[in-house]
mmCIF file of C-alpha atoms and ligand atoms in Angstrom:
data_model
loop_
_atom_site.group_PDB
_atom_site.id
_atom_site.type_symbol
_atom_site.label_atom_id
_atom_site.label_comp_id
_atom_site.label_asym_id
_atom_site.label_seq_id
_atom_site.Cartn_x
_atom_site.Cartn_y
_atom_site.Cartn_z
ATOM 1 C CA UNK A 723 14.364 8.125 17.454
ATOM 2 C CA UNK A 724 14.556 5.244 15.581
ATOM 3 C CA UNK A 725 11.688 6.585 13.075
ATOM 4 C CA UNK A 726 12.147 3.837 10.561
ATOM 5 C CA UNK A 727 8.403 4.295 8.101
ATOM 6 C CA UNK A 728 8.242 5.616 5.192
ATOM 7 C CA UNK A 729 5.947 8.311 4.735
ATOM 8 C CA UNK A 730 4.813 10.898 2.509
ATOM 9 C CA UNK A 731 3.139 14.063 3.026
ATOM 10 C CA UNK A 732 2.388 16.711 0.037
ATOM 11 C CA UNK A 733 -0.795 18.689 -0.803
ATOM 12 C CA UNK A 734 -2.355 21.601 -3.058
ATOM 13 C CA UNK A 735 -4.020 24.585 -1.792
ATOM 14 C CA UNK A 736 -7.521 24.743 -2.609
ATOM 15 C CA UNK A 737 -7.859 27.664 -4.807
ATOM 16 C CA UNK A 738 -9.225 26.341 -8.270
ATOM 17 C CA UNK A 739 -10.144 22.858 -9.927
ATOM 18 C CA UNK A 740 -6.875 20.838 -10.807
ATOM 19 C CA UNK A 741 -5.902 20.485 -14.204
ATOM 20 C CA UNK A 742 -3.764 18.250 -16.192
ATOM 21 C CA UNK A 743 -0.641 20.158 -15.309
ATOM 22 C CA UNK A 744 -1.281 19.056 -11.947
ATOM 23 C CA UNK A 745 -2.089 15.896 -13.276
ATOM 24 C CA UNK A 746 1.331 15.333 -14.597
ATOM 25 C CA UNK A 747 2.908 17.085 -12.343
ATOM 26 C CA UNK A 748 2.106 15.686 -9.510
ATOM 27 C CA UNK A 749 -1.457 13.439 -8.898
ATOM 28 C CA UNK A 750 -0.320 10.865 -11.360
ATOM 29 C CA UNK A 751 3.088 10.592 -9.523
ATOM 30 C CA UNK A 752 1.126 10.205 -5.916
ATOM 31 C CA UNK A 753 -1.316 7.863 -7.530
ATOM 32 C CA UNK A 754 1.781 5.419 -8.342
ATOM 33 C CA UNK A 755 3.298 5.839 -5.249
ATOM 34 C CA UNK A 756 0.099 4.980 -3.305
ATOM 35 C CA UNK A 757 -0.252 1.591 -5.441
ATOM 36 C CA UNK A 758 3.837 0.905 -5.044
ATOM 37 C CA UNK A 759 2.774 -0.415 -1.536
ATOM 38 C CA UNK A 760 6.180 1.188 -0.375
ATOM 39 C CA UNK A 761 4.631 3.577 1.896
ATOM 40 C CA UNK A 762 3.668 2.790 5.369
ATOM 41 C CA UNK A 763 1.425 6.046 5.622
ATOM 42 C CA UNK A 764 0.507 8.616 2.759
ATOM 43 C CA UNK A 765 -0.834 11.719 3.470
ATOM 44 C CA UNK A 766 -2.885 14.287 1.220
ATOM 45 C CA UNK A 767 -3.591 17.709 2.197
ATOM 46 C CA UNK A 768 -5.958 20.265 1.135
ATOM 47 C CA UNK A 769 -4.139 23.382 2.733
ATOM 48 C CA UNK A 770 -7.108 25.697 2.945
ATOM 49 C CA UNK A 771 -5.609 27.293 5.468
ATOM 50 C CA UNK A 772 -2.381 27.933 3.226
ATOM 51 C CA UNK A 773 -5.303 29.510 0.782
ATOM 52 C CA UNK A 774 -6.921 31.563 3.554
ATOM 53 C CA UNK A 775 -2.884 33.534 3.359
ATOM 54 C CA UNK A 776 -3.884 35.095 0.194
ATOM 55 C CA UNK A 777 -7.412 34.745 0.321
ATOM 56 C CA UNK A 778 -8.350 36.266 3.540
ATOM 57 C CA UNK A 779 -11.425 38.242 1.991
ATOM 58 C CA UNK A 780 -12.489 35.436 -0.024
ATOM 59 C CA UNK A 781 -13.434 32.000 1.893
ATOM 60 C CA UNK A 782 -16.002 31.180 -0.226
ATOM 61 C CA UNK A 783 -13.662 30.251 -2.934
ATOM 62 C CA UNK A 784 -11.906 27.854 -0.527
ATOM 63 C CA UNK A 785 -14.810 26.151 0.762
ATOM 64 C CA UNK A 786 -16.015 25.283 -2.678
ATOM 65 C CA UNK A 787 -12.691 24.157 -3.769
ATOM 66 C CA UNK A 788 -11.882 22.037 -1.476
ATOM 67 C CA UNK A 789 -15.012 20.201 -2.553
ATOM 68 C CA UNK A 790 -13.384 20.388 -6.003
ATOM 69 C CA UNK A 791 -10.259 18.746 -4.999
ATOM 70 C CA UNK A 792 -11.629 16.403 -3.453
ATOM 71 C CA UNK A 793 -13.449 15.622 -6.365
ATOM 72 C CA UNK A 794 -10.234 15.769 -8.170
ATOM 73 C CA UNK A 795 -7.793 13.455 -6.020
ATOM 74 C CA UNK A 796 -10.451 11.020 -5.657
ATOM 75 C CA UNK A 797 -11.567 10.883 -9.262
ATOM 76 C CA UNK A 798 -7.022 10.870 -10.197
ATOM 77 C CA UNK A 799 -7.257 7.465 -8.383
ATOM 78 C CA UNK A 800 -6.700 8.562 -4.836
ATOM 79 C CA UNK A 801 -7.790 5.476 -2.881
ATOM 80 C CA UNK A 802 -8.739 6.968 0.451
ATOM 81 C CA UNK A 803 -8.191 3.158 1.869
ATOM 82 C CA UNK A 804 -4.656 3.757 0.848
ATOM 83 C CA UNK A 805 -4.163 7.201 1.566
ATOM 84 C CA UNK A 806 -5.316 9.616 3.968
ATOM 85 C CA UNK A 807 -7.119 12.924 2.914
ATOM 86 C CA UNK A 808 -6.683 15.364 5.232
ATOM 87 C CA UNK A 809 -8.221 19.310 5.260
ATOM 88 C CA UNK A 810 -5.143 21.174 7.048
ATOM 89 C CA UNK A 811 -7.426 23.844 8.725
ATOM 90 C CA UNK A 812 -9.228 21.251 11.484
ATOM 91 C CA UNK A 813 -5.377 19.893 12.289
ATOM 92 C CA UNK A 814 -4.870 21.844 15.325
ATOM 93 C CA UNK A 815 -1.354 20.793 16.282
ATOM 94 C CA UNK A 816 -0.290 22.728 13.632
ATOM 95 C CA UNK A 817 -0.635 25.678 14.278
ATOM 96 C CA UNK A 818 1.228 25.273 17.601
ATOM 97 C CA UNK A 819 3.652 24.103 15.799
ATOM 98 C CA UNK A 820 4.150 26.635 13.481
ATOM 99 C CA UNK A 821 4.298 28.922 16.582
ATOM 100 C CA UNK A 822 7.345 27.349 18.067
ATOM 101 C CA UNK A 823 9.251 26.788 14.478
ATOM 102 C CA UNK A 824 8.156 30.930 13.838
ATOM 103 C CA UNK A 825 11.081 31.438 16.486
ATOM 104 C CA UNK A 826 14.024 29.459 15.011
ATOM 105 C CA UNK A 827 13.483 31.228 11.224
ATOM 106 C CA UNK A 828 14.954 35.273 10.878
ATOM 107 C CA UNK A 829 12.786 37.193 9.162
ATOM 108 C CA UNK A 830 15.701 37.896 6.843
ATOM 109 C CA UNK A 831 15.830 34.004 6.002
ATOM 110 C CA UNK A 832 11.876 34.098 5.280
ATOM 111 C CA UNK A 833 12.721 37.359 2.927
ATOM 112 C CA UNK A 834 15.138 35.615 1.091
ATOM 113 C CA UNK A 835 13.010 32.051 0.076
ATOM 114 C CA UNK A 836 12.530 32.843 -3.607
ATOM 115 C CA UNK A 837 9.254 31.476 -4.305
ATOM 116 C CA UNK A 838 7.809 33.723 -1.531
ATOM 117 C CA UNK A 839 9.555 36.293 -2.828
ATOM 118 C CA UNK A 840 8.142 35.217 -6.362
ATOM 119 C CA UNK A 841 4.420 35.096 -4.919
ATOM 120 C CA UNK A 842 4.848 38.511 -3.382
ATOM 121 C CA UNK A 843 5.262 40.338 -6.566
ATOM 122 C CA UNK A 844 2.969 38.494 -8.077
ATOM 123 C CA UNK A 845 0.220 39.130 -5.625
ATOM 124 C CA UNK A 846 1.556 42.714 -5.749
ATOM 125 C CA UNK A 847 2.388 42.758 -2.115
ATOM 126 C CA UNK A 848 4.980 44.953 -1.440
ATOM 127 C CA UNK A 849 7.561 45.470 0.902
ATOM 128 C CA UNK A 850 6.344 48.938 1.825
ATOM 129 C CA UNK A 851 2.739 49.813 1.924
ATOM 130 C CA UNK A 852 1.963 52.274 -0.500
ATOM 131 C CA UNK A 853 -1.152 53.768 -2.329
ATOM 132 C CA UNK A 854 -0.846 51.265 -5.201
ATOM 133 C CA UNK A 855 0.253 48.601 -3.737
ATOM 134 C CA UNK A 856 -0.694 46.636 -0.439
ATOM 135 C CA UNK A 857 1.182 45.139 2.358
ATOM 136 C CA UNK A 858 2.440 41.695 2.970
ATOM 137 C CA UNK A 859 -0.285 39.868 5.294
ATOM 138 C CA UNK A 860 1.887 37.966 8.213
ATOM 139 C CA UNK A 861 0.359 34.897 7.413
ATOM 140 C CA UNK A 862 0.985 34.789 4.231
ATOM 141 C CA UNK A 863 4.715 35.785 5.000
ATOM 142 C CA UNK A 864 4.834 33.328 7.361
ATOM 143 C CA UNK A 865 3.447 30.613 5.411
ATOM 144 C CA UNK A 866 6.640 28.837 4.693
ATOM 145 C CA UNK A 867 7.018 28.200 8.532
ATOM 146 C CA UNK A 868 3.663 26.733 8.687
ATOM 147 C CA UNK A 869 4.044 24.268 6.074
ATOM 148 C CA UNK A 870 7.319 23.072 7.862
ATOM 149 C CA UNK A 871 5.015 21.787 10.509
ATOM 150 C CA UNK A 872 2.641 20.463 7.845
ATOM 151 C CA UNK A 873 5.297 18.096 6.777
ATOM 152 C CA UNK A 874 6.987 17.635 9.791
ATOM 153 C CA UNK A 875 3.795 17.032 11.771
ATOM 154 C CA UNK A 876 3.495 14.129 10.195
ATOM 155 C CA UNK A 877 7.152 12.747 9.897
ATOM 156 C CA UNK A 878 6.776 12.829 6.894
ATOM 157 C CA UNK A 879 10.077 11.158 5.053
ATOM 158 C CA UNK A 880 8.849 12.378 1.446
ATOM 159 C CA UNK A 881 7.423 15.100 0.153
ATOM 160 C CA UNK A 882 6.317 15.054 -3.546
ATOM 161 C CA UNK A 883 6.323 18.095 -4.748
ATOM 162 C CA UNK A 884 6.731 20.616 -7.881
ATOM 163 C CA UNK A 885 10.253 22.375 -8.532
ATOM 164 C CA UNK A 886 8.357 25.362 -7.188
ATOM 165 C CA UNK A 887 8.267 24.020 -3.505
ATOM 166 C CA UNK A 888 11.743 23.443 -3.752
ATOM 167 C CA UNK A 889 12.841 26.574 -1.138
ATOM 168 C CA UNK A 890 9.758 25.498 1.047
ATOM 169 C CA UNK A 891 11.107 22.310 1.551
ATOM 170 C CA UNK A 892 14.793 23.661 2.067
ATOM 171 C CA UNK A 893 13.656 25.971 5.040
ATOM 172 C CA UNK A 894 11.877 23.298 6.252
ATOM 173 C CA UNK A 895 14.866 21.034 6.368
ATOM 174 C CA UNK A 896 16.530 23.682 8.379
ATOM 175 C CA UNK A 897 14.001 24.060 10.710
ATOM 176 C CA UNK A 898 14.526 20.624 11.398
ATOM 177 C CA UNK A 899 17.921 20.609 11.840
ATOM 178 C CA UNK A 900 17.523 24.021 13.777
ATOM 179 C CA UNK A 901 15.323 22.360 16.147
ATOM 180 C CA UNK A 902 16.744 18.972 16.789
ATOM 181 C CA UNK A 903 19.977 21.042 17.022
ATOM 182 C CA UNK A 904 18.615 22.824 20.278
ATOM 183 C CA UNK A 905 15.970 20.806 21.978
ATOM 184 C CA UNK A 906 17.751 16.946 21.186
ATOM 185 C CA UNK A 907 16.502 14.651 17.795
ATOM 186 C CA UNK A 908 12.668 15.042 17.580
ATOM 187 C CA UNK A 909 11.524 15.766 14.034
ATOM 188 C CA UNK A 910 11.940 13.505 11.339
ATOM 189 C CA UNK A 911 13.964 15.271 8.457
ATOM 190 C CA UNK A 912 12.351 14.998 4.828
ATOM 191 C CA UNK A 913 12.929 14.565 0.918
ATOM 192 C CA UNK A 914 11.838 16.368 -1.565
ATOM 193 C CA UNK A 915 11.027 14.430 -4.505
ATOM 194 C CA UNK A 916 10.611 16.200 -7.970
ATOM 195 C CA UNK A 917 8.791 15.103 -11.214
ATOM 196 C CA UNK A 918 11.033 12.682 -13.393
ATOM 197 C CA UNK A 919 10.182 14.070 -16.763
ATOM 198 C CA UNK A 920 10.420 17.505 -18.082
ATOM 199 C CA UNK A 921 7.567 17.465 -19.799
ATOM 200 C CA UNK A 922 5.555 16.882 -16.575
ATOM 201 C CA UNK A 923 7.531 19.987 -14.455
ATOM 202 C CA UNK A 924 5.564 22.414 -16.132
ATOM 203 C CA UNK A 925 2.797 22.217 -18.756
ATOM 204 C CA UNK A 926 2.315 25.030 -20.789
ATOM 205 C CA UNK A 927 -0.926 26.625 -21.364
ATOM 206 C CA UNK A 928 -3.079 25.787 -24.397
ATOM 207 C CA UNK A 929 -2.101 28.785 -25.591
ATOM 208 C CA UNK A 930 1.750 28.323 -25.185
ATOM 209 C CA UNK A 931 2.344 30.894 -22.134
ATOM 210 C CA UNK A 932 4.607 28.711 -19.874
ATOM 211 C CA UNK A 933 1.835 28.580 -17.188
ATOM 212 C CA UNK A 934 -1.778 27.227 -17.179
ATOM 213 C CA UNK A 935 -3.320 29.492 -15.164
ATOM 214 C CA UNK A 936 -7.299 29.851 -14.281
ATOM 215 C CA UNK A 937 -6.593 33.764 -15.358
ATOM 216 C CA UNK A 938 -6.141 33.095 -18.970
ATOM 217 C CA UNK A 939 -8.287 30.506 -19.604
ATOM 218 C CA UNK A 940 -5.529 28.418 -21.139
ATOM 219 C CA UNK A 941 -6.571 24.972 -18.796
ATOM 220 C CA UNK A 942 -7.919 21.714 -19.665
ATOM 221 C CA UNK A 943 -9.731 20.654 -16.215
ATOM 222 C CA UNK A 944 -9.370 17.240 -15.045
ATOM 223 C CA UNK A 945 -12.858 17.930 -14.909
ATOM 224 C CA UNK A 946 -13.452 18.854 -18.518
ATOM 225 C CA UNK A 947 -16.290 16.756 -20.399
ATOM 226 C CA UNK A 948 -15.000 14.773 -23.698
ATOM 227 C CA UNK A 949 -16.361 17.740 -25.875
ATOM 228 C CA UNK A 950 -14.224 20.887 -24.064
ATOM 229 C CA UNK A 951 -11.333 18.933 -23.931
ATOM 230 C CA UNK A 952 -11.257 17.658 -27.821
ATOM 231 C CA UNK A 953 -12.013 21.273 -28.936
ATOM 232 C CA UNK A 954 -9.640 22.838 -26.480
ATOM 233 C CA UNK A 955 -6.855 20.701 -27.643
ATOM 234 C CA UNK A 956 -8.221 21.521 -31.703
ATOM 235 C CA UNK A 957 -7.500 24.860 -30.919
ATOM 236 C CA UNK A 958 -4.147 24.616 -29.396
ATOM 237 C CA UNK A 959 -1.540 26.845 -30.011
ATOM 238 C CA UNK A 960 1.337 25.275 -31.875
ATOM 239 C CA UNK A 961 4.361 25.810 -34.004
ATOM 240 C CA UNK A 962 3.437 29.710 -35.787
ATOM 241 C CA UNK A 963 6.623 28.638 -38.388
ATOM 242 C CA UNK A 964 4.822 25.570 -39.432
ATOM 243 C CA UNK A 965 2.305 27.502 -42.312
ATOM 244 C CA UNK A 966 1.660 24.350 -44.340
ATOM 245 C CA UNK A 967 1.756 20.975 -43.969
ATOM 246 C CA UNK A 968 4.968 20.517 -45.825
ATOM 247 C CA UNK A 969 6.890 23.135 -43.798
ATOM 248 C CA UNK A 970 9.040 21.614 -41.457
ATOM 249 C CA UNK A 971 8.442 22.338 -37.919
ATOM 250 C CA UNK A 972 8.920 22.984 -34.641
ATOM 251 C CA UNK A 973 8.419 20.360 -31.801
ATOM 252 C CA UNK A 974 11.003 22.480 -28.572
ATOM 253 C CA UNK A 975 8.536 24.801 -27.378
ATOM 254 C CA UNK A 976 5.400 23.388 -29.048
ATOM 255 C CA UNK A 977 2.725 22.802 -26.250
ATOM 256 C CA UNK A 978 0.825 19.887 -28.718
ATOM 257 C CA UNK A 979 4.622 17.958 -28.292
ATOM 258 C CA UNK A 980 5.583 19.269 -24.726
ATOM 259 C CA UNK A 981 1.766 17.718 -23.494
ATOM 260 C CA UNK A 982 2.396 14.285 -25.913
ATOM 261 C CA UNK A 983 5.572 13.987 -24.211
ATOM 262 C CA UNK A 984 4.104 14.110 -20.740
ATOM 263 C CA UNK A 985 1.181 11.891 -21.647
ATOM 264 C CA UNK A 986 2.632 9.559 -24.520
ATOM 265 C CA UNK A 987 6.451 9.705 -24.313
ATOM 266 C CA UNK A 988 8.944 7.504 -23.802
ATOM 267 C CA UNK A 989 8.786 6.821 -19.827
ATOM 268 C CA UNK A 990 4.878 6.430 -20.094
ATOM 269 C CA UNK A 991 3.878 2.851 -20.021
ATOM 270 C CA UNK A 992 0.955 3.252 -21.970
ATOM 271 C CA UNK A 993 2.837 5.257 -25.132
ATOM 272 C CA UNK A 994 3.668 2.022 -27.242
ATOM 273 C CA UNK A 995 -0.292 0.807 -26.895
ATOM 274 C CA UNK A 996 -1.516 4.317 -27.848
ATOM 275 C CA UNK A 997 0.568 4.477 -30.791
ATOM 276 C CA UNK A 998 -0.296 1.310 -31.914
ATOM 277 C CA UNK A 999 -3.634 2.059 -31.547
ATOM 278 C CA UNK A 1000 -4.278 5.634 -32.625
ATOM 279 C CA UNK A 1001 -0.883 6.548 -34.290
ATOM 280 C CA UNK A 1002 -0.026 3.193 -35.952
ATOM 281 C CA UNK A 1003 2.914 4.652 -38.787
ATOM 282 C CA UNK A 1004 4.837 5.644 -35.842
ATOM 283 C CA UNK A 1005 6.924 3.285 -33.465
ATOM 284 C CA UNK A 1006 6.917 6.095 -30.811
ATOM 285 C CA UNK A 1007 6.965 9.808 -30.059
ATOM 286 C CA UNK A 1008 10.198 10.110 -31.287
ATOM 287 C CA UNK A 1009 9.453 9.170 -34.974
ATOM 288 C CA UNK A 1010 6.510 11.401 -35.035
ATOM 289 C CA UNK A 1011 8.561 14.423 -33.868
ATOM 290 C CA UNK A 1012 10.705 13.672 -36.684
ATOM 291 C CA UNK A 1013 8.167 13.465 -39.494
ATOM 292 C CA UNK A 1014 7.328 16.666 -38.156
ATOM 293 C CA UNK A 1015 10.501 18.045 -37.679
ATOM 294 C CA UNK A 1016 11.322 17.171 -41.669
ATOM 295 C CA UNK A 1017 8.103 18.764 -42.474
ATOM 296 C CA UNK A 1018 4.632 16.299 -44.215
ATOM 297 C CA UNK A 1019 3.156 16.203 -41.044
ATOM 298 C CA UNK A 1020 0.013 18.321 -40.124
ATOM 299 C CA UNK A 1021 -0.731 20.224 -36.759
ATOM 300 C CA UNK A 1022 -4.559 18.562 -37.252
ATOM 301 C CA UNK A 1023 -2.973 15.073 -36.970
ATOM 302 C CA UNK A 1024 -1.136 15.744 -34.591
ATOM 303 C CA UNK A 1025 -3.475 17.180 -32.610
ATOM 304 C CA UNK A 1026 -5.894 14.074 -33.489
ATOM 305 C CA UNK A 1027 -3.510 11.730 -32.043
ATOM 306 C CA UNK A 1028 -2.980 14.102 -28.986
ATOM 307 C CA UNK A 1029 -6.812 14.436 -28.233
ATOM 308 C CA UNK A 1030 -6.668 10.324 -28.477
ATOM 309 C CA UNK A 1031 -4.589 10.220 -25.935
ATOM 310 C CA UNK A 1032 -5.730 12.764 -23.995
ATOM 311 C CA UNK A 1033 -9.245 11.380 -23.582
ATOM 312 C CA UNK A 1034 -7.526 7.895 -23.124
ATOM 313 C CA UNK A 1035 -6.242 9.074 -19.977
ATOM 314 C CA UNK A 1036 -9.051 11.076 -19.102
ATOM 315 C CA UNK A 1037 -11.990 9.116 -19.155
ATOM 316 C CA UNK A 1038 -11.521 6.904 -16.286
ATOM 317 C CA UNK A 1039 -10.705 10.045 -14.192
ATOM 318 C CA UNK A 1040 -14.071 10.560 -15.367
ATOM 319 C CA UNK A 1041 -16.048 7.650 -14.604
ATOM 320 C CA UNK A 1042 -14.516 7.462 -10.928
ATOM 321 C CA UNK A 1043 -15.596 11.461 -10.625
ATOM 322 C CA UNK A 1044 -18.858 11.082 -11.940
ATOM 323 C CA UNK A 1045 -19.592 7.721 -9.311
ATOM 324 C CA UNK A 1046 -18.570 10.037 -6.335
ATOM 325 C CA UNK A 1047 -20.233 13.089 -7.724
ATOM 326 C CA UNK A 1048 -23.024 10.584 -6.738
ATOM 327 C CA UNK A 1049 -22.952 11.285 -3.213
ATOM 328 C CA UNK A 1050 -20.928 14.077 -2.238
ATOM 329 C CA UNK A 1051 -22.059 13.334 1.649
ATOM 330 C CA UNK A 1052 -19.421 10.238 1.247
ATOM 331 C CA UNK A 1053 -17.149 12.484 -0.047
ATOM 332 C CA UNK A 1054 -17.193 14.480 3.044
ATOM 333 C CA UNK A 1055 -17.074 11.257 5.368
ATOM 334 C CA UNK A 1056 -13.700 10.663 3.594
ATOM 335 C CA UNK A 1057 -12.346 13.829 4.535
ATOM 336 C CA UNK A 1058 -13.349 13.230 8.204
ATOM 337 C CA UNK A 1059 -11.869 10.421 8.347
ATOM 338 C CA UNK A 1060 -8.713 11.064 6.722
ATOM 339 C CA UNK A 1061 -8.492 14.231 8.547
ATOM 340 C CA UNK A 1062 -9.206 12.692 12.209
ATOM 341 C CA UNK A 1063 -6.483 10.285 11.222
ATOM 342 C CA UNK A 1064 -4.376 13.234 10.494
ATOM 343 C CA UNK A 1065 -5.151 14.823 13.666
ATOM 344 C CA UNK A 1066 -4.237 12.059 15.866
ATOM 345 C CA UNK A 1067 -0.670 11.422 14.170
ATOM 346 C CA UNK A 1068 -0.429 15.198 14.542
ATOM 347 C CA UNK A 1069 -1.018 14.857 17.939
ATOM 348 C CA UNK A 1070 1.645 12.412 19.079
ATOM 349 C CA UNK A 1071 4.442 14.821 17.120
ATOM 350 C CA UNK A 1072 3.067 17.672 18.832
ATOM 351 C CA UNK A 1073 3.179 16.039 22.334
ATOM 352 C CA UNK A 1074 6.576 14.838 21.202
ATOM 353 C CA UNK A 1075 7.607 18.697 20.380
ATOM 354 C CA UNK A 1076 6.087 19.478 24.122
ATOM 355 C CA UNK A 1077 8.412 17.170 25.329
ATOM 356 C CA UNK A 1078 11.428 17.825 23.904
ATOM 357 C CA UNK A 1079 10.729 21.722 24.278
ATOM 358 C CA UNK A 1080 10.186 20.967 28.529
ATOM 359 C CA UNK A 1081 7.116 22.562 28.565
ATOM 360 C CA UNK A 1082 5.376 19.461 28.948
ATOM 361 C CA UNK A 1083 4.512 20.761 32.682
ATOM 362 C CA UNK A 1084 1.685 18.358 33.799
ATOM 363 C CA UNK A 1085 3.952 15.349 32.557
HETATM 364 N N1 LIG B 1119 2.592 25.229 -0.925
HETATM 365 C C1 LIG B 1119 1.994 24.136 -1.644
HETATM 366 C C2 LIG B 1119 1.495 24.689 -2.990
HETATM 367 O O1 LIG B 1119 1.332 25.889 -3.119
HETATM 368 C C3 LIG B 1119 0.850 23.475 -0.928
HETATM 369 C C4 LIG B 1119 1.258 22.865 0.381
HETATM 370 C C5 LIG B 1119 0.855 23.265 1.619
HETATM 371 C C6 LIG B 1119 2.138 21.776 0.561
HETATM 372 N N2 LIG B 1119 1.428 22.479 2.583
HETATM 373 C C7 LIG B 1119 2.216 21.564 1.957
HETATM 374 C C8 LIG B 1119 2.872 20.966 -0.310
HETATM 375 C C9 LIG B 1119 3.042 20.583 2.488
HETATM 376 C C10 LIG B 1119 3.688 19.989 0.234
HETATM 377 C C11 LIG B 1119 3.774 19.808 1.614
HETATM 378 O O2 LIG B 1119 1.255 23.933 -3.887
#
């Protein structure tokens, strides 16, 4: 085929603001590789239809979060002149395509994709239907199948994505192969590409459960004003060992050190100015883990420095949100356009798919 651009295609479904998990997880990542200037075509996707799997009774919550988002991406440093926002549900290709992949995946091999299986016991749908517990919708079963056309509607060469996605992207990778294997080389077959730093895979909650989650209220929002994020972070949970200030402590599985590792550790670029400038005894994060390690160190300073360099990071998030908060029609416009630019690429793989399928009748 000869498909020689480089492009990337990931997305979030739009059930809840984002929050600095995602931040580090993944919209900081996307903002670099927008600016790298490596990419010949990025693509963004809100995957409200993805939501609608689960959330079938509940489209209200979709519609306003995609809004939210939006918001989010945009104000992350999204540059919609460098990289297209799409909403998945006006992308009709795919679900054509999803139609055509549904018949070269078992329902055994869609059974067996852990994080589905993962979701479904979370959600508390069952493999039987019983009086306490409901049934599997298809769509939501099927939902790995549709985002293999997601990605490979757009040929998309890297997908950016959380651990979590890993199995999504596998099965997508062999409905690629599956397909190219039966109706000749057609779809372009993608990367995953994970977070680089620990820290980033997964934030813990404010509260130390290994999740954030809307649920338990254990989130800073990307959309947080300066106020709920200082006393949010004042309030963290930390090391329970560490009673006084001169009893050495824990730093392992202490959220204030897991988040200043993802915002202030070694691989940031920014750590050595923020030290300098709000944590000046210490050369880096390293020396300040061992202070605290020894014991001397207090959870307060700590969690000082960590609100620095929290709200160093957050406030231009800020300032970009609250300029397009401004005009929320031009929000929308960005989303049309990024979506009918979507729609047409979509489009020429889906004619492609036709094609290579012979059922292209009317030539
Ligand atoms: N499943 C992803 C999530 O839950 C969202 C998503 C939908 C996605 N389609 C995608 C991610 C395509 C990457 C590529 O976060």
């Amino acid at each position: 085929m000869g498909n020689r651009k480089k492009v990337i295609l990931t997305g979030d479904r739009p059930t809840g603001k984002l929050h600095i998990g995602h931040y580090v997880g993944s919209l900081r990542r996307r903002v670099e590789l927008q600016n790298s200037g490596e990419f010949d075509d990025i693509f963004i996707m809100i995957a409200d239809a993805q939501a609608l799997t689960d959330n079938a009774k509940d489209p209200g919550k979709i519609r306003e979060n995609l809004l939210n988002v939006a918001l989010d991406y945009l104000s992350a440093g999204i540059d919609p002149a460098k990289s297209h926002i799409l909403i998945q549900s006006m992308i009709r290709p795919l679900p054509e395509l999803t139609a055509y992949y549904m018949n070269l995946v078992t329902v055994q091999r869609v059974r067996r994709n852990p994080t589905v299986k993962s979701e479904m016991k979370m959600r508390g749908f069952s493999e039987e239907e019983s009086d306490n517990e409901e049934g599997t919708p298809v769509g939501f079963f099927c939902y790995p199948i549709s985002q293999a056309a997601d990605i490979t509607a757009f040929d998309a060469t890297v997908v950016p994505v959380g651990e979590d996605q890993e199995p999504m992207l596998e099965q997508s990778r062999e409905i690629v192969r599956r397909f190219n294997g039966i109706y000749g080389e057609t779809l372009v077959l993608p990367d995953i590409m994970l977070p680089g730093n620990k820290a980033s895979r997964r934030l813990p909650g404010t509260d130390g459960t290994a999740k954030m989650s809307k649920s338990l209220g254990n989130c800073i929002y990307l959309s947080d004003d300066e106020e709920t994020v200082s006393k949010a972070v004042m309030t963290m949970y930390t090391d329970p060992t560490h009673l006084k200030v001169s009893d050495p402590g824990h730093t392992d599985d202490n959220p204030v050190f897991i988040y200043l590792e993802a915002f202030a550790g070694e691989d940031n670029p920014d750590a050595k100015a923020l030290f300098e400038e709000y944590a000046p005894d210490y050369a880096d994060l390293n020396e300040m883990e061992e202070h605290y390690r020894r014991g001397g160190l207090g959870d307060v300073k700590v969690k000082r420095f960590l609100n620095s360099v929290l709200q160093e990071s957050l406030s231009p998030i800020r300032k970009r949100r609250a300029e397009y908060e401004k005009d929320i029609p031009a929000v929308y416009e960005i989303l049309r356009e990024g979506t009918a630019y979507a729609e047409a690429t979509a489009e020429r793989t889906l004619s492609r798919v036709r094609k290579a399928m012979g059922i292209d009748y009317f030539g």
